[in-house]
Coordinates of C-alpha atoms in Angstrom, one line a residue:
Chain M
X1 CA -10.9 55.1 37.3
X2 CA -14.4 55.5 35.9
X3 CA -15.6 56.6 32.5
X4 CA -18.8 58.4 31.2
X5 CA -20.7 59.0 29.1
X6 CA -20.7 55.7 27.2
X7 CA -22.4 57.1 24.1
X8 CA -19.2 58.7 23.0
X9 CA -17.0 55.6 23.6
X10 CA -19.7 53.3 22.0
X11 CA -19.7 55.4 18.9
X12 CA -15.9 56.3 18.9
X13 CA -14.8 52.9 17.6
X14 CA -16.5 49.7 16.9
X15 CA -13.4 48.1 15.6
X16 CA -13.0 45.9 18.6
X17 CA -16.8 45.4 19.1
X18 CA -16.6 41.8 18.1
X19 CA -18.8 40.1 20.5
X20 CA -22.4 39.6 20.9
X21 CA -24.2 40.8 24.1
X22 CA -24.2 37.2 25.5
X23 CA -23.8 37.8 29.3
X24 CA -26.4 39.8 31.2
X25 CA -24.6 41.3 34.2
X26 CA -26.6 41.7 37.3
X27 CA -27.6 45.4 38.0
X28 CA -26.3 45.2 41.6
X29 CA -22.8 44.8 40.2
X30 CA -23.1 47.8 38.1
X31 CA -24.5 49.9 41.0
X32 CA -21.5 48.8 43.2
X33 CA -18.8 49.2 40.7
X34 CA -18.2 45.5 40.8
X35 CA -18.2 44.7 37.1
X36 CA -14.9 44.1 35.3
X37 CA -13.3 47.2 33.9
X38 CA -13.7 48.4 30.4
X39 CA -10.3 48.2 28.8
X40 CA -8.9 51.2 26.7
X41 CA -5.8 51.3 24.7
X42 CA -4.9 54.8 23.3
X43 CA -8.5 55.9 24.4
X44 CA -9.9 53.3 22.2
X45 CA -12.2 50.7 23.8
X46 CA -10.7 47.1 23.5
X47 CA -13.1 45.2 25.5
X48 CA -16.4 45.9 27.4
X49 CA -18.8 47.1 24.7
X50 CA -21.4 44.7 26.0
X51 CA -21.0 46.1 29.6
X52 CA -21.3 49.7 28.2
X53 CA -24.4 48.8 26.4
X54 CA -26.0 47.2 29.4
X55 CA -25.0 50.1 31.6
X56 CA -26.5 52.7 29.3
X57 CA -29.7 50.7 29.0
X58 CA -30.2 50.5 32.7
X59 CA -29.2 54.1 33.3
X60 CA -25.9 53.5 35.0
X61 CA -23.8 56.6 34.4
X62 CA -20.3 55.3 35.1
X63 CA -18.3 52.2 34.8
X64 CA -14.8 51.1 36.0
X65 CA -12.2 51.3 33.5
X66 CA -8.6 50.5 32.9
X67 CA -6.0 52.0 30.5
X68 CA -3.4 49.7 29.1
X69 CA -0.3 50.6 27.1
X70 CA -0.8 50.8 23.4
X71 CA 0.1 47.6 21.7
X72 CA 0.1 45.7 18.4
X73 CA -3.6 45.1 17.2
X74 CA -2.9 41.4 17.4
X75 CA -2.1 41.6 21.0
X76 CA -5.1 43.8 21.6
X77 CA -7.2 41.1 19.9
X78 CA -5.7 38.5 22.1
X79 CA -6.6 40.6 25.2
X80 CA -10.2 41.1 24.0
X81 CA -10.8 37.4 23.3
X82 CA -9.0 36.4 26.5
X83 CA -11.2 38.8 28.6
X84 CA -14.3 37.6 26.7
X85 CA -13.3 34.2 27.9
X86 CA -15.9 32.1 26.1
X87 CA -13.6 29.7 24.2
X88 CA -15.6 27.2 22.3
X89 CA -18.9 28.9 22.7
X90 CA -18.4 31.8 20.1
X91 CA -21.2 32.0 17.5
X92 CA -20.5 32.2 14.0
X93 CA -21.2 35.9 13.7
X94 CA -18.6 36.5 16.4
X95 CA -16.1 34.3 14.5
X96 CA -16.9 36.2 11.3
X97 CA -16.3 39.5 13.3
X98 CA -12.8 38.1 14.5
X99 CA -11.9 36.8 11.2
X100 CA -12.8 40.1 9.4
X101 CA -10.8 42.0 12.0
X102 CA -7.8 39.9 11.4
X103 CA -8.1 40.2 7.6
X104 CA -8.6 44.0 7.6
X105 CA -5.5 44.4 10.0
X106 CA -3.2 41.8 8.1
X107 CA -3.2 39.6 11.2
X108 CA -2.4 36.1 10.4
X109 CA -5.1 33.6 11.9
X110 CA -2.5 31.2 13.6
X111 CA -3.3 28.3 15.9
X112 CA -2.6 30.7 18.9
X113 CA -5.5 32.8 17.9
X114 CA -7.7 29.8 17.1
X115 CA -7.1 28.2 20.4
X116 CA -8.2 31.3 22.2
X117 CA -11.5 31.2 20.3
X118 CA -12.1 27.5 20.3
X119 CA -11.9 25.1 23.3
X120 CA -10.2 22.1 21.6
X121 CA -9.1 21.3 18.1
X122 CA -10.8 22.9 15.3
X123 CA -9.7 22.1 11.8
X124 CA -10.1 24.7 8.9
X125 CA -11.2 27.3 11.2
X126 CA -10.5 30.2 8.7
X127 CA -12.1 28.1 5.7
X128 CA -15.1 27.3 7.7
X129 CA -15.6 30.9 8.9
X130 CA -15.0 32.2 5.3
X131 CA -17.7 29.8 4.1
X132 CA -20.1 31.2 6.9
X133 CA -19.4 34.7 5.6
X134 CA -20.2 33.7 2.0
X135 CA -23.6 32.2 3.0
X136 CA -26.7 34.2 1.9
X137 CA -28.3 36.1 4.9
X138 CA -31.1 33.7 5.3
X139 CA -28.6 30.8 5.9
X140 CA -26.4 32.8 8.0
X141 CA -29.5 33.4 10.1
X142 CA -30.3 29.6 10.4
X143 CA -26.7 28.8 11.4
X144 CA -26.3 31.9 13.8
X145 CA -29.5 30.7 15.5
X146 CA -28.0 27.3 15.9
X147 CA -31.0 25.8 13.8
X148 CA -28.5 24.2 11.3
X149 CA -24.9 23.2 11.9
X150 CA -22.3 24.7 9.4
X151 CA -21.5 21.4 7.7
X152 CA -25.0 20.8 6.7
X153 CA -25.4 24.5 5.7
X154 CA -22.5 23.9 3.4
X155 CA -24.2 21.1 1.5
X156 CA -27.4 23.1 0.9
X157 CA -25.9 26.4 0.2
X158 CA -27.5 26.5 -3.3
X159 CA -31.0 26.1 -2.1
X160 CA -33.1 29.3 -2.9
X161 CA -33.1 31.8 -0.2
X162 CA -36.9 31.8 0.1
X163 CA -36.7 28.0 0.9
X164 CA -34.3 28.7 3.8
X165 CA -36.3 31.8 5.0
X166 CA -39.3 29.6 5.1
X167 CA -37.7 26.8 7.0
X168 CA -36.5 29.5 9.5
X169 CA -40.2 31.0 9.7
X170 CA -41.6 27.5 10.3
X171 CA -39.1 26.4 12.7
X172 CA -41.6 24.8 15.1
X173 CA -42.4 22.2 12.5
X174 CA -39.0 20.5 12.4
X175 CA -36.7 19.3 15.1
X176 CA -33.0 20.2 14.7
X177 CA -32.2 16.7 13.1
X178 CA -35.5 16.8 11.0
X179 CA -34.5 20.2 9.7
X180 CA -31.1 18.9 8.6
X181 CA -32.7 16.0 6.9
X182 CA -35.4 18.1 5.3
X183 CA -33.0 20.7 3.9
X184 CA -30.6 18.1 2.6
X185 CA -33.4 16.1 1.0
X186 CA -34.9 19.1 -0.6
X187 CA -31.5 20.1 -2.0
X188 CA -31.1 16.7 -3.4
X189 CA -34.6 16.6 -5.1
X190 CA -33.8 20.1 -6.4
X191 CA -30.5 18.8 -8.0
X192 CA -31.9 15.5 -9.2
X193 CA -35.0 17.1 -10.9
X194 CA -33.2 20.3 -12.1
X195 CA -35.7 22.4 -10.2
X196 CA -35.7 26.2 -10.6
X197 CA -35.9 28.5 -7.8
X198 CA -39.5 29.0 -8.1
X199 CA -40.4 25.2 -8.2
X200 CA -38.1 24.4 -5.3
X201 CA -39.7 27.2 -3.2
X202 CA -43.1 25.9 -4.2
X203 CA -42.0 22.3 -3.2
X204 CA -40.6 23.5 0.0
X205 CA -43.8 25.5 0.9
X206 CA -46.2 22.4 0.1
X207 CA -43.9 20.1 2.2
X208 CA -43.9 22.5 5.2
X209 CA -47.5 23.0 5.0
X210 CA -48.1 19.2 5.3
X211 CA -48.6 17.6 8.7
X212 CA -45.5 15.5 8.4
X213 CA -43.0 17.4 6.2
X214 CA -40.1 15.0 6.6
X215 CA -42.2 11.9 5.6
X216 CA -43.7 13.6 2.5
X217 CA -40.4 14.9 1.3
X218 CA -38.8 11.4 1.9
X219 CA -41.2 10.1 -0.5
X220 CA -40.3 12.6 -3.0
X221 CA -36.6 11.8 -2.5
X222 CA -37.1 8.2 -2.5
X223 CA -40.0 7.3 -4.7
X224 CA -39.4 3.7 -5.5
X225 CA -38.6 2.8 -1.8
X226 CA -41.6 4.7 -0.5
X227 CA -44.0 3.0 -3.0
X228 CA -42.5 -0.2 -2.0
X229 CA -43.0 0.6 1.6
X230 CA -46.6 1.5 0.8
X231 CA -47.2 -1.7 -1.1
X232 CA -45.7 -3.7 1.8
X233 CA -47.9 -1.9 4.4
X234 CA -51.1 -3.0 2.4
X235 CA -50.0 -6.5 2.7
X236 CA -49.0 -6.3 6.3
X237 CA -52.3 -4.7 7.1
X238 CA -54.2 -7.6 5.7
X239 CA -52.4 -9.9 8.0
X240 CA -52.5 -7.7 10.9
X241 CA -56.4 -7.7 10.9
X242 CA -56.0 -11.4 11.6
X243 CA -53.5 -10.9 14.4
X244 CA -50.5 -11.9 12.3
X245 CA -47.4 -9.7 12.2
X246 CA -45.5 -9.6 8.8
X247 CA -42.1 -8.0 8.7
X248 CA -39.7 -7.3 5.9
X249 CA -35.8 -6.9 5.9
X250 CA -34.6 -3.4 6.4
X251 CA -35.0 -1.5 3.1
X252 CA -36.0 -4.6 1.4
X253 CA -32.4 -5.7 1.6
X254 CA -32.4 -9.4 2.1
X255 CA -34.3 -12.6 1.0
X256 CA -36.7 -13.3 3.6
X257 CA -40.0 -12.0 5.2
X258 CA -41.1 -13.0 8.6
X259 CA -44.3 -13.7 10.2
X260 CA -45.2 -14.0 13.8
X261 CA -48.4 -14.5 15.6
X262 CA -49.6 -15.7 19.1
X263 CA -52.2 -18.4 19.3
X264 CA -54.1 -19.3 22.3
X265 CA -56.1 -22.5 21.3
X266 CA -56.4 -25.0 18.5
X267 CA -59.3 -23.0 17.0
X268 CA -57.4 -19.9 17.2
X269 CA -54.3 -21.5 15.6
X270 CA -56.5 -22.9 12.8
X271 CA -58.0 -19.5 12.2
X272 CA -54.6 -18.1 11.6
X273 CA -53.3 -20.9 9.3
X274 CA -56.5 -20.3 7.3
X275 CA -55.7 -16.6 7.0
X276 CA -52.2 -17.4 5.9
X277 CA -53.4 -19.8 3.4
X278 CA -55.6 -17.1 2.0
X279 CA -52.6 -14.7 2.0
X280 CA -50.7 -17.1 -0.2
X281 CA -52.4 -15.4 -3.2
X282 CA -50.4 -12.3 -2.4
X283 CA -47.0 -14.0 -2.0
X284 CA -45.7 -13.4 -5.5
X285 CA -46.6 -9.7 -5.3
X286 CA -44.8 -9.6 -1.9
X287 CA -41.7 -11.1 -3.3
X288 CA -41.3 -8.6 -6.1
X289 CA -40.4 -6.3 -3.3
X290 CA -37.0 -8.0 -2.7
Chain T
X1 CA 5.4 5.5 -25.1
X2 CA 7.1 8.8 -24.6
X3 CA 7.6 8.6 -20.8
X4 CA 8.9 12.1 -19.9
X5 CA 6.2 13.8 -22.1
X6 CA 3.3 11.7 -20.6
X7 CA 4.4 11.2 -17.0
X8 CA 5.8 14.8 -16.6
X9 CA 2.2 15.9 -16.3
X10 CA 1.4 13.4 -13.6
X11 CA 4.6 13.1 -11.5
X12 CA 6.0 16.3 -10.1
X13 CA 8.2 14.7 -7.5
X14 CA 9.7 11.3 -6.6
X15 CA 10.7 10.2 -3.1
X16 CA 12.4 6.9 -2.2
X17 CA 13.2 5.3 1.1
X18 CA 16.9 4.5 1.6
X19 CA 16.1 0.7 0.8
X20 CA 14.3 1.6 -2.3
X21 CA 16.5 4.1 -3.9
X22 CA 18.6 1.7 -5.7
X23 CA 16.0 -0.5 -6.9
X24 CA 15.3 -1.1 -10.6
X25 CA 12.2 0.9 -10.4
X26 CA 14.1 3.9 -8.9
X27 CA 16.7 3.7 -11.6
X28 CA 14.0 3.5 -14.2
X29 CA 12.2 6.7 -13.0
X30 CA 15.4 8.7 -12.7
X31 CA 16.5 7.8 -16.1
X32 CA 13.1 8.1 -17.7
X33 CA 12.0 11.3 -15.9
X34 CA 15.3 13.3 -15.6
X35 CA 13.5 16.5 -15.0
X36 CA 11.5 15.3 -12.0
X37 CA 13.2 16.0 -8.5
X38 CA 14.2 12.7 -6.8
X39 CA 14.8 12.8 -3.0
X40 CA 15.5 10.2 -0.3
X41 CA 13.3 10.3 2.9
X42 CA 13.1 7.9 5.8
X43 CA 9.5 7.3 5.5
X44 CA 6.3 8.7 3.8
X45 CA 5.8 11.1 6.7
X46 CA 9.0 12.9 5.8
X47 CA 7.6 14.0 2.5
X48 CA 7.1 17.9 2.5
X49 CA 3.7 19.0 2.9
X50 CA 3.6 20.7 -0.6
X51 CA 4.3 17.3 -2.1
X52 CA 1.7 15.4 -0.2
X53 CA -0.6 14.8 -3.3
X54 CA -1.2 12.4 -5.9
X55 CA 1.4 14.1 -8.1
X56 CA 4.1 12.6 -5.9
X57 CA 5.4 9.1 -6.2
X58 CA 6.8 7.4 -3.1
X59 CA 9.0 4.4 -3.8
X60 CA 9.4 2.1 -0.7
X61 CA 10.7 -1.3 0.1
X62 CA 9.7 -1.3 3.8
X63 CA 8.7 -4.9 5.0
X64 CA 5.0 -5.2 5.7
X65 CA 2.0 -7.0 4.4
X66 CA 1.7 -6.2 0.7
X67 CA 0.0 -9.4 -0.2
X68 CA -3.2 -10.8 1.1
X69 CA -6.8 -11.8 0.5
X70 CA -9.1 -9.2 -0.7
X71 CA -10.9 -7.8 2.5
X72 CA -14.2 -8.4 0.8
X73 CA -17.4 -7.0 2.4
X74 CA -19.2 -8.3 5.6
X75 CA -22.3 -10.4 4.8
X76 CA -21.6 -10.3 1.1
X77 CA -20.1 -13.1 -1.0
X78 CA -16.4 -12.9 -1.6
X79 CA -14.6 -14.3 -4.6
X80 CA -11.5 -15.3 -2.6
X81 CA -9.3 -13.0 -4.6
X82 CA -5.7 -12.3 -3.7
X83 CA -4.3 -9.0 -3.8
X84 CA -0.8 -7.4 -4.1
X85 CA -0.7 -3.9 -3.0
X86 CA 1.9 -2.8 -5.7
X87 CA 0.6 0.6 -6.5
X88 CA -1.3 2.3 -3.8
X89 CA -3.2 5.3 -4.9
X90 CA -4.2 6.4 -8.3
X91 CA -4.1 9.8 -10.1
X92 CA -6.9 8.9 -12.6
X93 CA -9.6 10.7 -10.4
X94 CA -12.8 8.7 -10.7
X95 CA -15.6 10.5 -9.0
X96 CA -16.9 7.3 -7.4
X97 CA -13.6 6.1 -6.2
X98 CA -13.7 5.6 -2.4
X99 CA -10.0 5.4 -2.5
X100 CA -9.8 8.9 -3.8
X101 CA -11.8 10.2 -1.0
X102 CA -9.1 8.5 1.5
X103 CA -6.0 9.0 -0.5
X104 CA -6.4 12.3 -2.2
X105 CA -3.7 14.0 -0.2
X106 CA -1.5 11.1 -0.2
X107 CA 1.5 10.4 -2.6
X108 CA 1.1 7.3 -4.9
X109 CA 3.1 4.5 -3.1
X110 CA 5.0 2.0 -5.2
X111 CA 6.1 -1.1 -3.4
X112 CA 9.4 -2.0 -5.2
X113 CA 10.4 -5.1 -3.1
X114 CA 9.3 -7.5 -5.5
X115 CA 11.3 -10.2 -4.1
X116 CA 9.7 -9.9 -0.7
X117 CA 6.3 -10.1 -2.3
X118 CA 6.9 -13.0 -4.5
X119 CA 8.3 -14.9 -1.4
X120 CA 5.0 -14.4 0.3
X121 CA 3.1 -15.2 -2.9
X122 CA 5.1 -18.5 -3.4
X123 CA 4.2 -19.8 0.2
X124 CA 0.5 -19.5 -0.8
X125 CA 1.0 -21.1 -4.2
X126 CA 3.0 -23.9 -2.8
X127 CA 0.4 -24.6 -0.1
X128 CA -2.4 -24.7 -2.9
X129 CA -0.8 -26.6 -5.6
X130 CA -4.1 -27.9 -7.2
X131 CA -6.2 -24.9 -6.6
X132 CA -7.0 -22.2 -9.0
X133 CA -5.4 -19.1 -7.6
X134 CA -6.4 -15.6 -8.6
X135 CA -4.0 -12.9 -7.8
X136 CA -4.1 -9.2 -8.9
X137 CA -2.6 -5.8 -8.4
X138 CA -5.7 -3.7 -9.2
X139 CA -7.3 -3.4 -5.8
X140 CA -5.3 -0.4 -4.3
X141 CA -4.5 1.3 -7.6
X142 CA -4.5 1.1 -11.2
X143 CA -2.2 -1.9 -12.3
X144 CA -1.0 -0.3 -15.5
X145 CA -1.2 3.5 -15.2
X146 CA 2.4 3.8 -14.1
X147 CA 3.6 0.5 -15.0
X148 CA 5.3 1.4 -18.4
X149 CA 7.5 3.6 -16.2
X150 CA 8.3 1.1 -13.5
X151 CA 7.8 -2.1 -15.3
X152 CA 6.9 -4.1 -12.1
X153 CA 4.0 -6.3 -13.5
X154 CA 6.4 -7.9 -15.8
X155 CA 8.2 -9.6 -12.9
X156 CA 4.9 -11.0 -11.5
X157 CA 3.7 -12.1 -14.9
X158 CA 7.0 -14.0 -15.6
X159 CA 7.1 -15.5 -12.0
X160 CA 3.5 -16.6 -11.9
X161 CA 3.9 -18.1 -15.5
X162 CA 5.6 -21.1 -14.0
X163 CA 2.5 -22.1 -12.0
X164 CA -0.3 -23.6 -14.1
X165 CA -3.0 -23.0 -11.4
X166 CA -2.2 -19.3 -11.1
X167 CA -4.0 -16.5 -12.8
X168 CA -2.2 -13.3 -12.4
X169 CA -4.4 -10.3 -13.2
X170 CA -3.5 -6.8 -14.0
X171 CA -6.5 -4.5 -14.0
X172 CA -6.6 -1.0 -15.6
X173 CA -8.7 1.8 -16.8
X174 CA -5.7 2.9 -19.1
X175 CA -4.6 1.3 -22.4
X176 CA -1.0 0.9 -21.3
X177 CA -0.3 -2.7 -22.3
X178 CA 2.4 -2.2 -25.0
X179 CA 5.3 -3.0 -22.5
X180 CA 3.7 -6.2 -21.6
X181 CA 3.2 -7.6 -25.1
X182 CA 6.6 -8.9 -25.6
X183 CA 7.0 -11.0 -22.5
X184 CA 7.7 -14.6 -23.9
X185 CA 6.2 -16.7 -21.2
X186 CA 2.9 -15.4 -19.9
X187 CA 1.4 -18.4 -18.3
X188 CA -2.2 -17.7 -17.3
X189 CA -1.7 -13.9 -17.0
X190 CA -4.9 -11.9 -17.4
X191 CA -5.1 -8.5 -18.7
X192 CA -8.3 -7.0 -17.5
X193 CA -10.1 -3.8 -18.2
X194 CA -12.5 -1.8 -16.1
X195 CA -15.3 -0.8 -18.5
X196 CA -18.1 1.6 -18.6
X197 CA -20.0 3.3 -21.4
X198 CA -18.0 6.3 -23.0
X199 CA -20.6 8.7 -21.6
X200 CA -19.9 7.6 -18.0
X201 CA -16.1 7.6 -18.7
X202 CA -16.3 11.2 -19.9
X203 CA -18.5 12.3 -17.0
X204 CA -17.0 10.2 -14.1
X205 CA -13.6 8.7 -14.8
X206 CA -11.2 11.5 -14.8
X207 CA -8.1 11.0 -17.0
X208 CA -9.0 7.3 -17.7
X209 CA -8.5 6.1 -21.3
X210 CA -11.5 6.0 -23.6
X211 CA -13.5 2.8 -24.1
X212 CA -12.2 2.5 -27.6
X213 CA -8.6 2.7 -26.4
X214 CA -9.3 0.1 -23.7
X215 CA -10.8 -2.3 -26.2
X216 CA -8.1 -1.8 -28.6
X217 CA -5.6 -2.5 -25.8
X218 CA -7.6 -5.6 -25.0
X219 CA -7.4 -6.8 -28.6
X220 CA -3.5 -6.3 -28.6
X221 CA -3.2 -8.2 -25.3
X222 CA -5.2 -11.2 -26.5
X223 CA -3.4 -11.2 -29.8
X224 CA -0.1 -11.3 -27.8
X225 CA -1.3 -14.4 -25.9
X226 CA -2.9 -12.9 -22.7
X227 CA -6.2 -14.0 -21.2
X228 CA -8.6 -11.2 -20.8
X229 CA -11.2 -10.1 -18.1
X230 CA -13.4 -7.3 -17.7
X231 CA -14.9 -5.5 -14.8
X232 CA -18.1 -3.7 -15.1
X233 CA -17.7 -2.1 -11.7
X234 CA -19.2 0.3 -10.8
X235 CA -22.3 0.1 -13.1
X236 CA -24.1 3.4 -12.7
X237 CA -27.7 3.7 -13.4
X238 CA -27.8 6.9 -15.6
X239 CA -30.5 7.9 -18.0
X240 CA -30.4 5.4 -20.9
X241 CA -28.2 3.0 -19.1
X242 CA -29.6 -0.1 -20.8
X243 CA -28.9 1.2 -24.1
X244 CA -25.2 2.3 -23.0
X245 CA -24.3 -1.0 -21.4
X246 CA -25.9 -3.1 -24.2
X247 CA -23.7 -1.2 -26.6
X248 CA -20.4 -2.0 -24.5
X249 CA -21.5 -5.7 -24.2
X250 CA -22.0 -5.9 -27.8
X251 CA -18.5 -4.7 -28.4
X252 CA -17.0 -7.6 -26.5
X253 CA -18.2 -10.1 -29.0
X254 CA -15.2 -9.2 -30.9
X255 CA -13.1 -11.4 -28.6
X256 CA -12.7 -15.1 -29.3
X257 CA -14.8 -17.2 -26.8
X258 CA -12.8 -18.7 -24.2
X259 CA -10.2 -15.9 -24.1
X260 CA -12.3 -13.9 -21.5
X261 CA -11.8 -15.8 -18.4
X262 CA -14.2 -13.8 -16.3
X263 CA -16.3 -10.7 -16.0
X264 CA -17.2 -9.0 -12.8
X265 CA -20.3 -6.9 -12.2
X266 CA -20.9 -4.5 -9.4
X267 CA -23.3 -1.7 -9.0
X268 CA -22.0 1.7 -7.5
X269 CA -21.8 1.8 -3.9
X270 CA -20.2 3.9 -1.1
X271 CA -19.8 3.8 2.7
X272 CA -22.2 6.3 4.3
X273 CA -19.4 8.2 6.1
X274 CA -17.9 8.9 2.7
X275 CA -21.0 10.4 0.9
X276 CA -20.0 13.9 1.6
X277 CA -16.4 13.4 0.3
X278 CA -17.8 12.1 -2.9
X279 CA -19.1 15.6 -3.8
X280 CA -22.2 16.2 -5.6
X281 CA -22.2 13.8 -8.5
X282 CA -25.7 13.3 -10.3
X283 CA -25.6 9.5 -9.6
X284 CA -25.7 10.2 -5.9
X285 CA -29.2 11.6 -6.3
X286 CA -30.5 8.2 -7.2
X287 CA -32.2 5.9 -4.4
X288 CA -29.4 4.3 -2.2
X289 CA -30.1 2.3 0.8
X290 CA -27.8 1.0 3.5
X291 CA -26.8 -2.6 3.2
X292 CA -25.8 -5.2 5.6
X293 CA -22.3 -4.4 5.3
X294 CA -22.9 -0.7 6.0
X295 CA -22.3 0.4 2.3
X296 CA -24.9 2.2 0.4
X297 CA -26.2 0.5 -2.8
X298 CA -29.2 0.9 -5.1
X299 CA -32.4 -0.8 -3.7
X300 CA -32.0 -4.6 -4.0
X301 CA -34.9 -4.8 -6.7
X302 CA -33.2 -2.3 -8.8
X303 CA -29.8 -3.9 -8.5
X304 CA -31.3 -7.2 -9.4
X305 CA -32.9 -5.6 -12.4
X306 CA -29.5 -4.0 -13.4
X307 CA -27.6 -7.3 -13.0
X308 CA -30.0 -9.5 -14.9
X309 CA -30.0 -7.2 -17.8
X310 CA -26.3 -6.7 -18.0
X311 CA -25.5 -10.3 -17.2
X312 CA -27.8 -11.4 -20.0
X313 CA -26.2 -9.1 -22.6
X314 CA -22.7 -10.2 -21.6
X315 CA -23.5 -13.8 -21.6
X316 CA -24.9 -13.5 -25.1
X317 CA -22.0 -11.5 -26.5
X318 CA -19.2 -13.4 -24.6
X319 CA -20.2 -16.5 -22.9
X320 CA -17.7 -15.8 -20.2
X321 CA -18.1 -16.7 -16.6
X322 CA -19.8 -13.8 -14.9
X323 CA -19.7 -12.9 -11.1
X324 CA -20.7 -10.1 -8.9
X325 CA -18.4 -8.3 -6.6
X326 CA -19.5 -7.7 -3.0
X327 CA -23.1 -8.8 -3.4
X328 CA -25.4 -10.4 -1.1
X329 CA -26.6 -14.1 -1.2
X330 CA -30.1 -12.7 -1.8
X331 CA -28.9 -10.9 -5.0
X332 CA -27.0 -13.9 -6.2
X333 CA -30.1 -16.0 -5.9
X334 CA -32.3 -13.5 -7.8
X335 CA -29.9 -12.9 -10.5
X336 CA -28.3 -16.4 -11.0
X337 CA -30.7 -18.6 -9.3
X338 CA -28.1 -19.7 -6.8
X339 CA -25.0 -18.6 -5.0
X340 CA -21.6 -18.7 -6.4
X341 CA -20.4 -22.0 -4.8
X342 CA -23.3 -23.8 -6.7
X343 CA -22.5 -22.4 -10.1
X344 CA -20.2 -24.8 -12.1
X345 CA -18.2 -22.4 -14.1
X346 CA -17.4 -20.1 -11.1
X347 CA -15.6 -22.8 -9.2
X348 CA -12.3 -21.7 -10.7
X349 CA -12.9 -18.2 -9.6
X350 CA -14.5 -18.7 -6.2
X351 CA -12.4 -21.7 -4.7
X352 CA -10.9 -20.7 -1.3
X353 CA -7.2 -20.6 -1.1
X354 CA -5.7 -21.9 2.0
X355 CA -3.0 -19.5 3.6

């Protein structure tokens, strides 16, 4: 059978309208009645909201439709998720919709439901989804748009909303992993220094306006280490000018520096040895870094 | 000590394997905590989910390695300590405890098969008749928190007392030493206390005893004939840390010189993958860097400064041998001028035991 108009159905019940309009169905399928049927139970649409919206938007008046016997809401939810058939790729907003549907209808979120939603093993599904629901809107937006993973979002949840909104706004300034590091370090600086919302937001803006926000924020998060790196760089540059490479152990964790240089003649060798002798004046300063 | 009053708050269920159910430790717990349910299970896995937490005690006598060298830390100097896993897990709840992150949902395991452990121990002692051997039970749990209830340390103290080269060490953040005071032959048993300034104890060390209680217990122990040791591990660089640690160091001058056999130092550290599980403690916002064993520590220069200061204060107040736990050769050289094997009064501590 076919149904029309969609407006009535679309506005009739949004209870099962759980999924985002992810899939774009080709117009040709609509024109030839080849789309999957919209599913109705007790005249309530269970699945096919996205199809109906797309049909409406492209001016298709009718869609195939199938009526099924009335059933428990839990079974109807299974049917809707099974027909949506995107296990493992639902967004957090869709997970939120599913969880809220379950909670409103007293449906226990058991392993069977979770397995229809997630492709593999997913621990603490309900807990994580509840956490997402509790996020401020700006953070939800960041997670929903896959700009930040849920685990990192949990860590920085107490960052002021303007900071998160700003990071979203300036999304092109940071890669995915830079964004995670930036937000975590901003959160740590806020906690460490007891910054208020206004101060944190100002810091966030200053950092994001800089050419290299991650580097600048790292210097604020690790002031000692970054000043040591700066100091080391000055020494290294002195030698580099003479064609000598100076290297330090990672994070200055160790007891030896290394120097390396190429030489092409006795004269060239002597020049480098002289440069090293002159550098001896800086050796004590260098060793204070370890 | 009023067992039922105190331990009822920390033990809500006891499970024992068939092999452990008739042990002396099991008899003691059923007699001393009559209101706490006692059940038999084939293994730890059979403990019901609702009891898989640190308010459950699991008694086992299952064969397996319960004695061995401290695992140490890759590319860091190891003190060749031998450990007995007598109590595995701890209810004290220190914020910095890595074990807590691992074992929070695990019952506390008590290995009651003392005979099997002492047998393993004897083999090592007999192979090293002239080597100073340090053995302790404080690696996987607090040596004394549950000990007044189970009285297991007593067996080891008495057993080790017959060997003049063996230092048997119990290490604790509690002040529960009274049950050990009357043991007649203590040999070279060492009662050791992990110490931190009271401000850090309050903020980070859960239900541990206060500094004053620990020092009072140390006083009782030394007066009863025990040797003492102190462990400043982890040292945490909080605001005014110098003043705080100096104050603790000063308080150790009350103990007679020579009675403190060693003091260890270690700054706070954590494996990177466990950072999230440590929560959001203020000390985590300090500057930590990954070290060569994968653990995160304060920057080497900062650690060195901390160690030099604390070691200086402790040397002045106690004159006891000092060593650092899980530190790199570079830090050893910067703090003590040389590595452990070149320091005379550390030979007894660092001599390798053949197994």
